[in-house]
PDB file of C-alpha atoms in Angstrom:
ATOM      1  CA  UNK A   1      -3.108  -1.676 -15.991  1.00 72.00           C
ATOM      2  CA  UNK A   2      -3.132   2.240 -15.954  1.00 87.00           C
ATOM      3  CA  UNK A   3      -5.678   4.325 -14.304  1.00 90.00           C
ATOM      4  CA  UNK A   4      -6.611   7.559 -15.985  1.00 92.00           C
ATOM      5  CA  UNK A   5      -8.627  10.266 -13.848  1.00 93.00           C
ATOM      6  CA  UNK A   6     -11.635  11.707 -15.434  1.00 92.00           C
ATOM      7  CA  UNK A   7     -14.330  14.335 -14.576  1.00 94.00           C
ATOM      8  CA  UNK A   8     -12.014  17.002 -13.170  1.00 94.00           C
ATOM      9  CA  UNK A   9     -10.298  14.322 -10.872  1.00 95.00           C
ATOM     10  CA  UNK A  10      -6.513  14.144 -10.113  1.00 95.00           C
ATOM     11  CA  UNK A  11      -4.682  10.786  -9.204  1.00 95.00           C
ATOM     12  CA  UNK A  12      -2.520  11.433  -6.262  1.00 96.00           C
ATOM     13  CA  UNK A  13      -0.429   9.712  -3.709  1.00 94.00           C
ATOM     14  CA  UNK A  14       0.092  10.847  -0.138  1.00 92.00           C
ATOM     15  CA  UNK A  15       3.340  12.555   0.520  1.00 91.00           C
ATOM     16  CA  UNK A  16       5.662   9.914   2.222  1.00 75.00           C
ATOM     17  CA  UNK A  17       6.403  11.851   5.583  1.00 61.00           C
ATOM     18  CA  UNK A  18       2.692  12.058   6.349  1.00 48.00           C
ATOM     19  CA  UNK A  19       1.987   8.514   5.397  1.00 48.00           C
ATOM     20  CA  UNK A  20       4.787   7.077   7.624  1.00 52.00           C
ATOM     21  CA  UNK A  21       3.362   8.901  10.531  1.00 54.00           C
ATOM     22  CA  UNK A  22       0.108   7.414  10.267  1.00 54.00           C
ATOM     23  CA  UNK A  23       1.482   3.841   9.651  1.00 56.00           C
ATOM     24  CA  UNK A  24       3.596   4.123  12.884  1.00 59.00           C
ATOM     25  CA  UNK A  25       0.777   3.342  15.244  1.00 64.00           C
ATOM     26  CA  UNK A  26       2.590   2.147  18.348  1.00 72.00           C
ATOM     27  CA  UNK A  27       1.176   0.176  21.003  1.00 82.00           C
ATOM     28  CA  UNK A  28      -2.662  -0.503  20.946  1.00 81.00           C
ATOM     29  CA  UNK A  29      -4.801   1.578  23.610  1.00 81.00           C
ATOM     30  CA  UNK A  30      -8.473   1.227  24.395  1.00 84.00           C
ATOM     31  CA  UNK A  31     -10.254   4.374  24.374  1.00 82.00           C
ATOM     32  CA  UNK A  32     -13.972   5.300  25.153  1.00 87.00           C
ATOM     33  CA  UNK A  33     -16.517   5.091  22.266  1.00 84.00           C
ATOM     34  CA  UNK A  34     -16.991   8.831  22.480  1.00 85.00           C
ATOM     35  CA  UNK A  35     -13.328   9.577  21.688  1.00 80.00           C
ATOM     36  CA  UNK A  36     -12.782  11.093  18.327  1.00 76.00           C
ATOM     37  CA  UNK A  37      -9.518  10.493  16.559  1.00 73.00           C
ATOM     38  CA  UNK A  38      -8.115  13.809  15.330  1.00 70.00           C
ATOM     39  CA  UNK A  39      -7.265  13.695  11.621  1.00 75.00           C
ATOM     40  CA  UNK A  40      -5.200  16.332   9.857  1.00 83.00           C
ATOM     41  CA  UNK A  41      -7.655  18.533   7.864  1.00 88.00           C
ATOM     42  CA  UNK A  42      -5.306  19.089   5.136  1.00 91.00           C
ATOM     43  CA  UNK A  43      -2.651  16.936   3.467  1.00 92.00           C
ATOM     44  CA  UNK A  44       0.023  17.124   0.858  1.00 94.00           C
ATOM     45  CA  UNK A  45      -0.136  14.677  -2.161  1.00 95.00           C
ATOM     46  CA  UNK A  46       2.066  14.057  -5.088  1.00 95.00           C
ATOM     47  CA  UNK A  47       0.136  14.260  -8.520  1.00 95.00           C
ATOM     48  CA  UNK A  48       0.401  11.094 -10.599  1.00 95.00           C
ATOM     49  CA  UNK A  49      -2.323  11.947 -13.186  1.00 94.00           C
ATOM     50  CA  UNK A  50      -4.594  14.710 -14.234  1.00 94.00           C
ATOM     51  CA  UNK A  51      -8.026  14.602 -15.976  1.00 93.00           C
ATOM     52  CA  UNK A  52      -7.915  16.269 -19.195  1.00 92.00           C
ATOM     53  CA  UNK A  53     -10.630  18.640 -18.397  1.00 92.00           C
ATOM     54  CA  UNK A  54      -9.216  19.948 -15.199  1.00 92.00           C
ATOM     55  CA  UNK A  55      -9.172  23.773 -15.167  1.00 91.00           C
ATOM     56  CA  UNK A  56      -6.078  23.897 -12.899  1.00 89.00           C
ATOM     57  CA  UNK A  57      -2.754  22.917 -14.362  1.00 86.00           C
ATOM     58  CA  UNK A  58      -0.384  20.975 -11.991  1.00 89.00           C
ATOM     59  CA  UNK A  59       1.940  18.611 -13.659  1.00 90.00           C
ATOM     60  CA  UNK A  60       2.756  15.018 -12.622  1.00 91.00           C
ATOM     61  CA  UNK A  61       5.260  15.305  -9.739  1.00 91.00           C
ATOM     62  CA  UNK A  62       3.851  18.439  -8.238  1.00 93.00           C
ATOM     63  CA  UNK A  63       2.498  18.462  -4.690  1.00 94.00           C
ATOM     64  CA  UNK A  64      -1.017  19.590  -4.264  1.00 95.00           C
ATOM     65  CA  UNK A  65      -2.535  20.767  -0.934  1.00 95.00           C
ATOM     66  CA  UNK A  66      -5.960  19.390  -0.207  1.00 95.00           C
ATOM     67  CA  UNK A  67      -8.844  18.828   2.045  1.00 92.00           C
ATOM     68  CA  UNK A  68      -8.067  15.153   3.330  1.00 92.00           C
ATOM     69  CA  UNK A  69     -11.817  14.550   3.909  1.00 91.00           C
ATOM     70  CA  UNK A  70     -12.309  14.818   0.093  1.00 93.00           C
ATOM     71  CA  UNK A  71      -9.736  12.375  -1.028  1.00 94.00           C
ATOM     72  CA  UNK A  72     -11.224   9.101  -2.089  1.00 95.00           C
ATOM     73  CA  UNK A  73      -9.685   5.691  -2.525  1.00 95.00           C
ATOM     74  CA  UNK A  74     -10.986   3.388  -5.001  1.00 94.00           C
ATOM     75  CA  UNK A  75     -10.209  -0.452  -4.881  1.00 94.00           C
ATOM     76  CA  UNK A  76     -10.269  -2.285  -8.249  1.00 92.00           C
ATOM     77  CA  UNK A  77      -8.739  -5.483  -9.069  1.00 91.00           C
ATOM     78  CA  UNK A  78      -6.355  -5.497  -5.991  1.00 91.00           C
ATOM     79  CA  UNK A  79      -5.224  -2.040  -6.900  1.00 93.00           C
ATOM     80  CA  UNK A  80      -6.024   0.994  -4.756  1.00 93.00           C
ATOM     81  CA  UNK A  81      -6.247   4.335  -6.510  1.00 95.00           C
ATOM     82  CA  UNK A  82      -6.384   7.743  -4.647  1.00 95.00           C
ATOM     83  CA  UNK A  83      -8.183  10.546  -6.315  1.00 96.00           C
ATOM     84  CA  UNK A  84      -9.410  13.933  -5.403  1.00 96.00           C
ATOM     85  CA  UNK A  85     -11.840  16.406  -7.308  1.00 96.00           C
ATOM     86  CA  UNK A  86      -9.869  19.552  -8.409  1.00 94.00           C
ATOM     87  CA  UNK A  87     -12.313  21.738  -6.278  1.00 93.00           C
ATOM     88  CA  UNK A  88     -10.727  20.480  -3.195  1.00 94.00           C
ATOM     89  CA  UNK A  89      -7.278  21.661  -4.056  1.00 94.00           C
ATOM     90  CA  UNK A  90      -6.188  24.752  -2.336  1.00 93.00           C
ATOM     91  CA  UNK A  91      -3.021  25.063  -4.407  1.00 93.00           C
ATOM     92  CA  UNK A  92       0.138  23.318  -5.555  1.00 90.00           C
ATOM     93  CA  UNK A  93       3.827  23.484  -5.402  1.00 90.00           C
ATOM     94  CA  UNK A  94       5.611  22.927  -8.646  1.00 87.00           C
ATOM     95  CA  UNK A  95       8.282  20.152  -8.931  1.00 79.00           C
ATOM     96  CA  UNK A  96      11.549  21.264 -10.554  1.00 75.00           C
ATOM     97  CA  UNK A  97      10.704  19.726 -13.831  1.00 70.00           C
ATOM     98  CA  UNK A  98       7.342  21.557 -14.086  1.00 64.00           C
ATOM     99  CA  UNK A  99       9.194  24.919 -13.148  1.00 60.00           C
ATOM    100  CA  UNK A 100      10.745  24.734 -16.665  1.00 60.00           C
ATOM    101  CA  UNK A 101       7.672  24.762 -18.618  1.00 60.00           C
ATOM    102  CA  UNK A 102       6.293  28.007 -20.022  1.00 54.00           C
ATOM    103  CA  UNK A 103       3.292  29.514 -18.113  1.00 47.00           C
ATOM    104  CA  UNK A 104       0.158  29.719 -20.190  1.00 46.00           C
ATOM    105  CA  UNK A 105      -1.027  33.182 -18.621  1.00 42.00           C
ATOM    106  CA  UNK A 106       1.237  36.281 -18.183  1.00 37.00           C
ATOM    107  CA  UNK A 107       0.127  36.552 -14.399  1.00 41.00           C
ATOM    108  CA  UNK A 108       1.575  32.987 -13.691  1.00 46.00           C
ATOM    109  CA  UNK A 109       5.100  34.506 -14.256  1.00 39.00           C
TER     110      UNK A 109
END
């Protein structure tokens, strides 16, 4: 089953190095209820799909830098899809494949 993002959303997957750090929790430690876990404010994600109505133009395989608090995970039929609205993307880094495509505007060169 394929998931296609709509309404200016992008389907993304967290960059492996950051995901591995979060999964390696180490030993369990009890902390007071008032303790707040510090979560990285920004994250890097691979683009897996882009809605047709997005005004930004990242390609599949590019890396987008986003506000982590705005990344949403949707569970449907045992699959988890990670999406983010284009408004919360601060920028993107082109993959080698997308660097070969012709830019649409002269200012992108």
